[in-house]
Amino acid sequence: MSFPWRSRSEVLISGKYKVSKKIGGGSFGDIYLAINIGTGEEVAVKVESTKARHPQLLYESRVYKMLQGGVGIPHIRWYGYEREYNILVMDLLGPSLEDLFNFCTRQFTIKTVLMLADQMLNRVEFLHCKCFIHRDIKPDNFLMGIGRHCNKLYMIDFGLAKKYRDLRTRAHISYREDKNLTGTARYASINAHLGIEQSRRDDMESLGYVLMYFNRGALPWQGLKAITKKQKYERISEKKMSTPVEVLCKGFPAEFAMFLNYCRGLAFDESPDYMYLRQLFRILFRTMNYQYDYTFDWTILRQRKHHLESAAAADRRSPSLQRRAAPQPQPPPNNEVKSVHATNDSTVNKHTVKGQVSVAQMKKKINAT
């Protein structure tokens, strides 16, 4: 989908946002980079055709409005309608966690996963406090900020979000079955696969799968083949239900299995104990002697790449480069040329808790701290 104007340079939204280039897209429409002509500030513009089969941008803008002011919630600059398009202007953010996972060759350290888990739990708890559930928790819907907010995690894409309780009466929605799967099958809860109405517990279970995706690099139910989408969803559901949590989390700290078992054990209308889950991971973080320094895996990788690029640029500028590149005299045939290979191997000790620890025992441990 593209704007109906002859060129994007003609596109001026709300009289002040000049569209620059397309930076993303999906089934809902496209996302463009735009510049506030008054301040020079860059923003993101989400565009949806009013003729879309299932328009959701107006609804999403209303959800955003109710969430404004929350940490890790993008600020909405403007929503309106122009030339047969629904348009949402919001903060420009950085890459998604899926983008960063790929940038890091699909490998995150436990430290990075735990730092992300802490922020993700905070974002989900805030959303739930506002009486909404997300229903599409996945790496693509969490983005890092830019500039001075580059270490802050943002939650986005509330087109599938739903109120789980009445804002006025605080009454919880009713338990229902025979619902179609809403969200992304890879991270969907087992109850969502079974057609049960989603509630807070389902967001939490999906978050558990996202964390194990980062730990493992892939989930056991990825890559399953099927002829139709329905059959694929059924195969994913079967594999998910037949994979014990302990098998899914094998080789990783026991806290991840405890997290998932806790979330799966929640009742339909039960409020998750967010503090308990946060402390579960924070105690593990301290036990592994990590420092909460916001040094993520991609931070280190970017620094290394920048260092290599700087070194290469310095070599290109160096006058001695030509001398080093000149042919060197060959040693006599009888001389031995020795080569020394320096190694810089490092091992990462993974803290795996042996034995089964109950939720009650862990809560006692947390309360004692």
mmCIF file of C-alpha atoms in Angstrom:
data_model
loop_
_atom_site.group_PDB
_atom_site.id
_atom_site.type_symbol
_atom_site.label_atom_id
_atom_site.label_comp_id
_atom_site.label_asym_id
_atom_site.label_seq_id
_atom_site.Cartn_x
_atom_site.Cartn_y
_atom_site.Cartn_z
ATOM 1 C CA MET A 1 0.000 0.000 0.000
ATOM 2 C CA SER A 2 1.230 3.505 -0.762
ATOM 3 C CA PHE A 3 -0.032 7.035 -0.458
ATOM 4 C CA PRO A 4 -2.215 8.305 -3.345
ATOM 5 C CA TRP A 5 -0.049 11.408 -3.829
ATOM 6 C CA ARG A 6 2.236 11.470 -6.871
ATOM 7 C CA SER A 7 5.340 11.662 -4.660
ATOM 8 C CA ARG A 8 5.877 11.373 -0.928
ATOM 9 C CA SER A 9 7.429 14.839 -0.828
ATOM 10 C CA GLU A 10 3.900 16.154 -1.375
ATOM 11 C CA VAL A 11 2.532 14.331 1.667
ATOM 12 C CA LEU A 12 2.002 16.669 4.606
ATOM 13 C CA ILE A 13 0.016 15.104 7.428
ATOM 14 C CA SER A 14 -1.906 17.309 9.847
ATOM 15 C CA GLY A 15 -0.213 20.274 8.178
ATOM 16 C CA LYS A 16 3.188 19.597 9.777
ATOM 17 C CA TYR A 17 4.444 16.030 9.298
ATOM 18 C CA LYS A 18 6.291 15.556 6.006
ATOM 19 C CA VAL A 19 6.492 11.908 4.939
ATOM 20 C CA SER A 20 9.990 10.703 4.061
ATOM 21 C CA LYS A 21 10.158 6.950 3.403
ATOM 22 C CA LYS A 22 8.520 3.624 4.168
ATOM 23 C CA ILE A 23 10.123 1.838 7.131
ATOM 24 C CA GLY A 24 7.780 -1.086 7.766
ATOM 25 C CA GLY A 25 4.504 -2.747 7.023
ATOM 26 C CA GLY A 26 2.161 -5.648 7.574
ATOM 27 C CA SER A 27 -1.369 -6.879 7.030
ATOM 28 C CA PHE A 28 -2.758 -3.706 8.667
ATOM 29 C CA GLY A 29 -0.975 -1.293 6.315
ATOM 30 C CA ASP A 30 2.362 0.503 6.234
ATOM 31 C CA ILE A 31 4.607 2.544 8.522
ATOM 32 C CA TYR A 32 6.457 5.614 7.249
ATOM 33 C CA LEU A 33 9.174 7.856 8.584
ATOM 34 C CA ALA A 34 8.086 11.498 8.720
ATOM 35 C CA ILE A 35 9.591 14.778 9.910
ATOM 36 C CA ASN A 36 7.914 17.550 11.863
ATOM 37 C CA ILE A 37 8.657 20.521 9.584
ATOM 38 C CA GLY A 38 8.458 22.895 12.548
ATOM 39 C CA THR A 39 10.864 21.133 14.906
ATOM 40 C CA GLY A 40 12.803 18.745 12.651
ATOM 41 C CA GLU A 41 11.837 15.845 14.906
ATOM 42 C CA GLU A 42 11.408 12.429 13.279
ATOM 43 C CA VAL A 43 8.210 10.478 13.939
ATOM 44 C CA ALA A 44 6.563 7.256 12.806
ATOM 45 C CA VAL A 45 3.363 7.330 10.764
ATOM 46 C CA LYS A 46 1.101 4.290 10.723
ATOM 47 C CA VAL A 47 -1.214 4.236 7.706
ATOM 48 C CA GLU A 48 -4.300 2.103 7.074
ATOM 49 C CA SER A 49 -6.727 2.269 4.166
ATOM 50 C CA THR A 50 -10.286 3.073 5.178
ATOM 51 C CA LYS A 51 -11.276 0.297 2.770
ATOM 52 C CA ALA A 52 -9.326 -2.290 4.783
ATOM 53 C CA ARG A 53 -11.241 -5.499 5.377
ATOM 54 C CA HIS A 54 -10.771 -5.317 9.144
ATOM 55 C CA PRO A 55 -9.835 -1.716 10.008
ATOM 56 C CA GLN A 56 -8.277 -1.461 13.466
ATOM 57 C CA LEU A 57 -6.249 1.746 13.565
ATOM 58 C CA LEU A 58 -9.045 3.846 15.096
ATOM 59 C CA TYR A 59 -9.521 1.261 17.843
ATOM 60 C CA GLU A 60 -5.771 1.027 18.402
ATOM 61 C CA SER A 61 -5.478 4.820 18.674
ATOM 62 C CA ARG A 62 -8.141 4.767 21.412
ATOM 63 C CA VAL A 63 -6.250 2.087 23.336
ATOM 64 C CA TYR A 64 -3.042 4.112 23.016
ATOM 65 C CA LYS A 65 -4.894 7.164 24.334
ATOM 66 C CA MET A 66 -5.913 5.249 27.460
ATOM 67 C CA LEU A 67 -2.328 4.073 27.988
ATOM 68 C CA GLN A 68 -0.636 7.461 27.513
ATOM 69 C CA GLY A 69 1.868 8.355 30.209
ATOM 70 C CA GLY A 70 2.892 4.782 30.904
ATOM 71 C CA VAL A 71 6.595 3.900 30.864
ATOM 72 C CA GLY A 72 7.446 2.155 27.605
ATOM 73 C CA ILE A 73 4.247 3.264 25.844
ATOM 74 C CA PRO A 74 4.830 5.339 22.659
ATOM 75 C CA HIS A 75 3.506 8.889 22.753
ATOM 76 C CA ILE A 76 0.724 9.545 20.229
ATOM 77 C CA ARG A 77 1.124 12.851 18.366
ATOM 78 C CA TRP A 78 -1.960 12.799 16.149
ATOM 79 C CA TYR A 79 -4.705 10.575 14.795
ATOM 80 C CA GLY A 80 -6.934 11.472 11.893
ATOM 81 C CA TYR A 81 -8.279 10.778 8.446
ATOM 82 C CA GLU A 82 -6.758 12.072 5.202
ATOM 83 C CA ARG A 83 -7.499 11.071 1.589
ATOM 84 C CA GLU A 84 -9.118 7.690 2.342
ATOM 85 C CA TYR A 85 -6.474 6.763 4.900
ATOM 86 C CA ASN A 86 -6.577 6.403 8.667
ATOM 87 C CA ILE A 87 -3.320 7.836 10.011
ATOM 88 C CA LEU A 88 -1.636 7.508 13.396
ATOM 89 C CA VAL A 89 1.422 9.662 14.162
ATOM 90 C CA MET A 90 3.549 8.445 17.061
ATOM 91 C CA ASP A 91 7.049 8.317 18.549
ATOM 92 C CA LEU A 92 9.741 6.914 16.293
ATOM 93 C CA LEU A 93 11.233 3.839 17.949
ATOM 94 C CA GLY A 94 14.226 1.601 17.327
ATOM 95 C CA PRO A 95 14.449 -2.056 16.263
ATOM 96 C CA SER A 96 12.166 -4.793 17.565
ATOM 97 C CA LEU A 97 13.432 -7.619 19.757
ATOM 98 C CA GLU A 98 12.994 -9.926 16.758
ATOM 99 C CA ASP A 99 15.267 -7.652 14.693
ATOM 100 C CA LEU A 100 17.853 -7.579 17.473
ATOM 101 C CA PHE A 101 17.629 -11.350 17.960
ATOM 102 C CA ASN A 102 18.493 -11.824 14.286
ATOM 103 C CA PHE A 103 21.253 -9.202 14.549
ATOM 104 C CA CYS A 104 22.775 -11.295 17.354
ATOM 105 C CA THR A 105 22.620 -14.429 15.140
ATOM 106 C CA ARG A 106 19.609 -15.695 17.086
ATOM 107 C CA GLN A 107 21.504 -16.112 20.340
ATOM 108 C CA PHE A 108 20.838 -14.137 23.524
ATOM 109 C CA THR A 109 22.769 -14.668 26.744
ATOM 110 C CA ILE A 110 20.889 -15.354 29.985
ATOM 111 C CA LYS A 111 21.857 -11.859 31.158
ATOM 112 C CA THR A 112 20.157 -10.192 28.188
ATOM 113 C CA VAL A 113 17.061 -12.416 28.517
ATOM 114 C CA LEU A 114 16.705 -11.559 32.213
ATOM 115 C CA MET A 115 17.123 -7.806 31.654
ATOM 116 C CA LEU A 116 14.470 -7.979 28.931
ATOM 117 C CA ALA A 117 12.169 -10.116 31.090
ATOM 118 C CA ASP A 118 12.222 -7.456 33.812
ATOM 119 C CA GLN A 119 11.069 -4.707 31.453
ATOM 120 C CA MET A 120 8.593 -6.935 29.606
ATOM 121 C CA LEU A 121 6.924 -7.911 32.876
ATOM 122 C CA ASN A 122 6.590 -4.233 33.777
ATOM 123 C CA ARG A 123 4.977 -3.391 30.429
ATOM 124 C CA VAL A 124 2.489 -6.269 30.607
ATOM 125 C CA GLU A 125 1.600 -5.447 34.216
ATOM 126 C CA PHE A 126 0.931 -1.802 33.293
ATOM 127 C CA LEU A 127 -1.334 -2.865 30.424
ATOM 128 C CA HIS A 128 -3.251 -5.213 32.731
ATOM 129 C CA CYS A 129 -3.587 -2.452 35.339
ATOM 130 C CA LYS A 130 -5.364 -0.427 32.647
ATOM 131 C CA CYS A 131 -7.851 -3.326 32.257
ATOM 132 C CA PHE A 132 -6.534 -4.499 28.867
ATOM 133 C CA ILE A 133 -4.891 -7.698 27.708
ATOM 134 C CA HIS A 134 -2.611 -7.609 24.660
ATOM 135 C CA ARG A 135 -3.403 -11.001 23.052
ATOM 136 C CA ASP A 136 -0.378 -10.865 20.725
ATOM 137 C CA ILE A 137 2.709 -10.963 22.932
ATOM 138 C CA LYS A 138 5.689 -11.635 20.646
ATOM 139 C CA PRO A 139 9.223 -10.278 19.993
ATOM 140 C CA ASP A 140 8.004 -8.146 17.065
ATOM 141 C CA ASN A 141 5.723 -6.158 19.394
ATOM 142 C CA PHE A 142 8.491 -5.019 21.742
ATOM 143 C CA LEU A 143 10.810 -2.284 20.442
ATOM 144 C CA MET A 144 13.815 -0.554 21.941
ATOM 145 C CA GLY A 145 13.792 3.225 22.063
ATOM 146 C CA ILE A 146 16.234 5.563 20.343
ATOM 147 C CA GLY A 147 18.600 8.293 21.537
ATOM 148 C CA ARG A 148 18.524 8.730 25.306
ATOM 149 C CA HIS A 149 15.783 6.073 25.469
ATOM 150 C CA CYS A 150 17.822 3.433 23.641
ATOM 151 C CA ASN A 151 17.799 1.077 26.656
ATOM 152 C CA LYS A 152 14.086 1.433 27.324
ATOM 153 C CA LEU A 153 11.753 -1.286 26.048
ATOM 154 C CA TYR A 154 8.459 -0.241 24.443
ATOM 155 C CA MET A 155 5.307 -2.275 23.904
ATOM 156 C CA ILE A 156 3.391 -1.639 20.671
ATOM 157 C CA ASP A 157 0.605 -2.902 18.406
ATOM 158 C CA PHE A 158 -2.613 -2.871 20.406
ATOM 159 C CA GLY A 159 -4.912 -3.686 17.496
ATOM 160 C CA LEU A 160 -5.845 -7.030 19.082
ATOM 161 C CA ALA A 161 -5.939 -5.742 22.668
ATOM 162 C CA LYS A 162 -9.161 -6.313 24.591
ATOM 163 C CA LYS A 163 -10.697 -5.128 27.845
ATOM 164 C CA TYR A 164 -10.779 -8.013 30.289
ATOM 165 C CA ARG A 165 -12.760 -6.084 32.890
ATOM 166 C CA ASP A 166 -15.192 -3.192 33.016
ATOM 167 C CA LEU A 167 -13.430 0.067 33.858
ATOM 168 C CA ARG A 168 -16.330 1.282 36.010
ATOM 169 C CA THR A 169 -17.628 -1.829 37.763
ATOM 170 C CA ARG A 170 -14.300 -3.747 37.678
ATOM 171 C CA ALA A 171 -16.273 -6.864 36.709
ATOM 172 C CA HIS A 172 -14.169 -9.467 34.874
ATOM 173 C CA ILE A 173 -15.281 -10.725 31.438
ATOM 174 C CA SER A 174 -17.099 -14.061 31.421
ATOM 175 C CA TYR A 175 -15.456 -17.398 30.737
ATOM 176 C CA ARG A 176 -16.253 -18.601 27.221
ATOM 177 C CA GLU A 177 -15.221 -21.374 24.874
ATOM 178 C CA ASP A 178 -15.333 -21.983 21.101
ATOM 179 C CA LYS A 179 -13.329 -18.830 20.397
ATOM 180 C CA ASN A 180 -11.113 -18.525 17.333
ATOM 181 C CA LEU A 181 -7.379 -18.233 17.927
ATOM 182 C CA THR A 182 -6.370 -14.589 18.269
ATOM 183 C CA GLY A 183 -2.698 -13.676 18.080
ATOM 184 C CA THR A 184 0.386 -15.514 16.826
ATOM 185 C CA ALA A 185 0.221 -19.315 17.027
ATOM 186 C CA ARG A 186 3.919 -19.713 17.895
ATOM 187 C CA TYR A 187 3.508 -17.842 21.195
ATOM 188 C CA ALA A 188 -0.196 -18.483 21.892
ATOM 189 C CA SER A 189 -1.184 -20.071 25.195
ATOM 190 C CA ILE A 190 -2.532 -23.611 25.286
ATOM 191 C CA ASN A 191 -5.942 -22.300 26.383
ATOM 192 C CA ALA A 192 -6.015 -19.936 23.397
ATOM 193 C CA HIS A 193 -5.392 -22.948 21.127
ATOM 194 C CA LEU A 194 -8.274 -24.748 22.848
ATOM 195 C CA GLY A 195 -10.653 -21.891 22.036
ATOM 196 C CA ILE A 196 -10.951 -20.551 25.574
ATOM 197 C CA GLU A 197 -11.499 -16.823 26.103
ATOM 198 C CA GLN A 198 -8.178 -15.143 26.806
ATOM 199 C CA SER A 199 -7.377 -13.316 30.032
ATOM 200 C CA ARG A 200 -4.298 -12.061 31.877
ATOM 201 C CA ARG A 201 -2.882 -15.561 32.307
ATOM 202 C CA ASP A 202 -2.612 -15.982 28.524
ATOM 203 C CA ASP A 203 -0.444 -12.873 28.077
ATOM 204 C CA MET A 204 1.828 -14.215 30.808
ATOM 205 C CA GLU A 205 2.121 -17.687 29.276
ATOM 206 C CA SER A 206 2.932 -16.134 25.895
ATOM 207 C CA LEU A 207 5.656 -14.082 27.584
ATOM 208 C CA GLY A 208 7.116 -17.311 28.972
ATOM 209 C CA TYR A 209 7.323 -18.762 25.453
ATOM 210 C CA VAL A 210 9.022 -15.583 24.184
ATOM 211 C CA LEU A 211 11.685 -15.875 26.896
ATOM 212 C CA MET A 212 12.350 -19.527 26.035
ATOM 213 C CA TYR A 213 12.488 -18.601 22.337
ATOM 214 C CA PHE A 214 15.295 -16.186 23.202
ATOM 215 C CA ASN A 215 17.022 -18.808 25.363
ATOM 216 C CA ARG A 216 16.798 -21.679 22.892
ATOM 217 C CA GLY A 217 16.915 -19.876 19.546
ATOM 218 C CA ALA A 218 13.711 -21.629 18.454
ATOM 219 C CA LEU A 219 10.680 -23.359 19.964
ATOM 220 C CA PRO A 220 9.940 -27.081 19.407
ATOM 221 C CA TRP A 221 6.747 -26.318 17.476
ATOM 222 C CA GLN A 222 8.419 -24.113 14.862
ATOM 223 C CA GLY A 223 8.774 -25.334 11.279
ATOM 224 C CA LEU A 224 5.906 -27.830 11.384
ATOM 225 C CA LYS A 225 4.485 -28.564 7.934
ATOM 226 C CA ALA A 226 0.778 -28.605 7.081
ATOM 227 C CA ILE A 227 -1.442 -28.097 4.052
ATOM 228 C CA THR A 228 -3.819 -25.551 5.577
ATOM 229 C CA LYS A 229 -3.455 -22.890 8.249
ATOM 230 C CA LYS A 230 -6.004 -24.711 10.413
ATOM 231 C CA GLN A 231 -3.998 -27.935 10.226
ATOM 232 C CA LYS A 232 -0.805 -26.056 11.061
ATOM 233 C CA TYR A 233 -2.422 -24.485 14.129
ATOM 234 C CA GLU A 234 -3.585 -27.946 15.206
ATOM 235 C CA ARG A 235 -0.080 -29.375 14.827
ATOM 236 C CA ILE A 236 1.410 -26.481 16.801
ATOM 237 C CA SER A 237 -1.200 -26.977 19.522
ATOM 238 C CA GLU A 238 -0.529 -30.728 19.725
ATOM 239 C CA LYS A 239 3.237 -30.242 19.928
ATOM 240 C CA LYS A 240 2.873 -27.497 22.531
ATOM 241 C CA MET A 241 0.619 -29.617 24.743
ATOM 242 C CA SER A 242 2.820 -32.714 24.404
ATOM 243 C CA THR A 243 6.036 -30.872 25.333
ATOM 244 C CA PRO A 244 6.445 -30.791 29.139
ATOM 245 C CA VAL A 245 7.616 -27.469 30.548
ATOM 246 C CA GLU A 246 10.651 -29.208 32.054
ATOM 247 C CA VAL A 247 11.637 -30.496 28.602
ATOM 248 C CA LEU A 248 11.116 -27.074 27.007
ATOM 249 C CA CYS A 249 13.310 -25.426 29.660
ATOM 250 C CA LYS A 250 15.906 -28.197 30.009
ATOM 251 C CA GLY A 251 19.460 -26.886 30.310
ATOM 252 C CA PHE A 252 18.347 -23.433 31.472
ATOM 253 C CA PRO A 253 17.829 -22.021 34.969
ATOM 254 C CA ALA A 254 14.860 -23.636 36.737
ATOM 255 C CA GLU A 255 13.235 -20.221 37.196
ATOM 256 C CA PHE A 256 12.064 -20.263 33.565
ATOM 257 C CA ALA A 257 10.185 -23.540 34.108
ATOM 258 C CA MET A 258 8.766 -22.159 37.361
ATOM 259 C CA PHE A 259 7.561 -19.061 35.516
ATOM 260 C CA LEU A 260 5.716 -21.096 32.881
ATOM 261 C CA ASN A 261 4.254 -23.583 35.361
ATOM 262 C CA TYR A 262 2.998 -20.705 37.493
ATOM 263 C CA CYS A 263 1.345 -18.965 34.516
ATOM 264 C CA ARG A 264 -0.263 -22.179 33.267
ATOM 265 C CA GLY A 265 -1.672 -22.770 36.750
ATOM 266 C CA LEU A 266 -3.498 -19.431 36.975
ATOM 267 C CA ALA A 267 -7.289 -19.411 37.054
ATOM 268 C CA PHE A 268 -9.220 -17.610 34.294
ATOM 269 C CA ASP A 269 -9.940 -14.462 36.329
ATOM 270 C CA GLU A 270 -6.916 -14.653 38.651
ATOM 271 C CA SER A 271 -4.512 -11.745 38.857
ATOM 272 C CA PRO A 272 -0.893 -12.815 38.262
ATOM 273 C CA ASP A 273 1.562 -12.091 41.071
ATOM 274 C CA TYR A 274 3.780 -9.824 38.988
ATOM 275 C CA MET A 275 6.084 -8.987 41.904
ATOM 276 C CA TYR A 276 6.713 -12.670 42.628
ATOM 277 C CA LEU A 277 7.591 -13.313 38.972
ATOM 278 C CA ARG A 278 9.830 -10.238 38.804
ATOM 279 C CA GLN A 279 11.645 -11.257 41.973
ATOM 280 C CA LEU A 280 12.032 -14.798 40.656
ATOM 281 C CA PHE A 281 14.197 -13.473 37.836
ATOM 282 C CA ARG A 282 15.859 -10.682 39.845
ATOM 283 C CA ILE A 283 17.142 -13.137 42.464
ATOM 284 C CA LEU A 284 18.461 -15.355 39.662
ATOM 285 C CA PHE A 285 20.134 -12.295 38.110
ATOM 286 C CA ARG A 286 21.931 -11.493 41.376
ATOM 287 C CA THR A 287 22.817 -15.145 41.994
ATOM 288 C CA MET A 288 24.595 -15.233 38.637
ATOM 289 C CA ASN A 289 26.545 -12.082 39.636
ATOM 290 C CA TYR A 290 25.264 -10.005 36.722
ATOM 291 C CA GLN A 291 25.274 -6.212 36.769
ATOM 292 C CA TYR A 292 22.138 -4.394 35.610
ATOM 293 C CA ASP A 293 24.196 -2.109 33.384
ATOM 294 C CA TYR A 294 21.941 -2.181 30.294
ATOM 295 C CA THR A 295 24.753 -3.811 28.335
ATOM 296 C CA PHE A 296 22.701 -6.062 26.087
ATOM 297 C CA ASP A 297 24.157 -8.563 23.629
ATOM 298 C CA TRP A 298 23.547 -6.179 20.721
ATOM 299 C CA THR A 299 25.319 -3.384 22.638
ATOM 300 C CA ILE A 300 28.513 -5.462 22.758
ATOM 301 C CA LEU A 301 28.136 -6.577 19.139
ATOM 302 C CA ARG A 302 27.663 -2.996 17.936
ATOM 303 C CA GLN A 303 30.712 -1.858 19.906
ATOM 304 C CA ARG A 304 32.820 -4.615 18.354
ATOM 305 C CA LYS A 305 31.637 -3.765 14.847
ATOM 306 C CA HIS A 306 32.258 -0.064 15.445
ATOM 307 C CA HIS A 307 35.764 -0.828 16.736
ATOM 308 C CA LEU A 308 36.559 -2.974 13.690
ATOM 309 C CA GLU A 309 35.196 -0.344 11.297
ATOM 310 C CA SER A 310 37.185 2.398 13.047
ATOM 311 C CA ALA A 311 40.362 0.315 12.893
ATOM 312 C CA ALA A 312 39.812 -0.401 9.193
ATOM 313 C CA ALA A 313 39.202 3.294 8.483
ATOM 314 C CA ALA A 314 42.376 4.224 10.378
ATOM 315 C CA ASP A 315 44.355 1.720 8.309
ATOM 316 C CA ARG A 316 43.026 3.227 5.093
ATOM 317 C CA ARG A 317 44.114 6.703 6.218
ATOM 318 C CA SER A 318 47.536 5.587 7.493
ATOM 319 C CA PRO A 319 50.548 6.600 5.273
ATOM 320 C CA SER A 320 52.350 3.443 6.364
ATOM 321 C CA LEU A 321 49.655 1.292 4.771
ATOM 322 C CA GLN A 322 51.431 1.401 1.428
ATOM 323 C CA ARG A 323 54.692 0.283 3.015
ATOM 324 C CA ARG A 324 52.973 -2.607 4.791
ATOM 325 C CA ALA A 325 51.290 -3.612 1.569
ATOM 326 C CA ALA A 326 54.574 -3.577 -0.417
ATOM 327 C CA PRO A 327 56.120 -6.975 -1.288
ATOM 328 C CA GLN A 328 58.409 -8.221 1.471
ATOM 329 C CA PRO A 329 61.703 -10.028 0.819
ATOM 330 C CA GLN A 330 61.296 -13.797 0.928
ATOM 331 C CA PRO A 331 63.160 -15.657 3.700
ATOM 332 C CA PRO A 332 65.852 -18.198 2.759
ATOM 333 C CA PRO A 333 64.431 -21.678 2.051
ATOM 334 C CA ASN A 334 65.919 -23.182 5.220
ATOM 335 C CA ASN A 335 64.363 -20.597 7.561
ATOM 336 C CA GLU A 336 61.405 -21.683 9.657
ATOM 337 C CA VAL A 337 58.502 -19.287 9.943
ATOM 338 C CA LYS A 338 56.605 -19.753 13.166
ATOM 339 C CA SER A 339 52.988 -18.690 13.566
ATOM 340 C CA VAL A 340 51.464 -17.891 16.909
ATOM 341 C CA HIS A 341 47.672 -18.076 17.155
ATOM 342 C CA ALA A 342 46.236 -16.154 20.074
ATOM 343 C CA THR A 343 43.027 -17.474 21.520
ATOM 344 C CA ASN A 344 40.466 -15.519 23.401
ATOM 345 C CA ASP A 345 38.035 -18.234 24.354
ATOM 346 C CA SER A 346 35.618 -17.504 27.148
ATOM 347 C CA THR A 347 33.107 -19.753 28.777
ATOM 348 C CA VAL A 348 29.720 -18.728 30.065
ATOM 349 C CA ASN A 349 28.639 -20.571 33.174
ATOM 350 C CA LYS A 350 24.929 -21.263 33.052
ATOM 351 C CA HIS A 351 23.283 -21.339 36.478
ATOM 352 C CA THR A 352 20.970 -24.335 36.467
ATOM 353 C CA VAL A 353 19.023 -25.020 39.628
ATOM 354 C CA LYS A 354 18.820 -28.747 40.243
ATOM 355 C CA GLY A 355 15.745 -30.357 41.696
ATOM 356 C CA GLN A 356 12.178 -29.146 41.717
ATOM 357 C CA VAL A 357 11.448 -25.982 43.702
ATOM 358 C CA SER A 358 7.825 -25.261 44.510
ATOM 359 C CA VAL A 359 6.218 -21.865 43.971
ATOM 360 C CA ALA A 360 5.424 -21.693 47.703
ATOM 361 C CA GLN A 361 9.078 -22.333 48.627
ATOM 362 C CA MET A 362 10.286 -19.675 46.206
ATOM 363 C CA LYS A 363 7.716 -17.158 47.508
ATOM 364 C CA LYS A 364 9.023 -17.770 51.054
ATOM 365 C CA LYS A 365 12.547 -17.139 49.785
ATOM 366 C CA ILE A 366 11.453 -13.927 48.056
ATOM 367 C CA ASN A 367 9.521 -12.670 51.096
ATOM 368 C CA ALA A 368 12.593 -13.344 53.253
ATOM 369 C CA THR A 369 14.585 -11.012 51.005
#
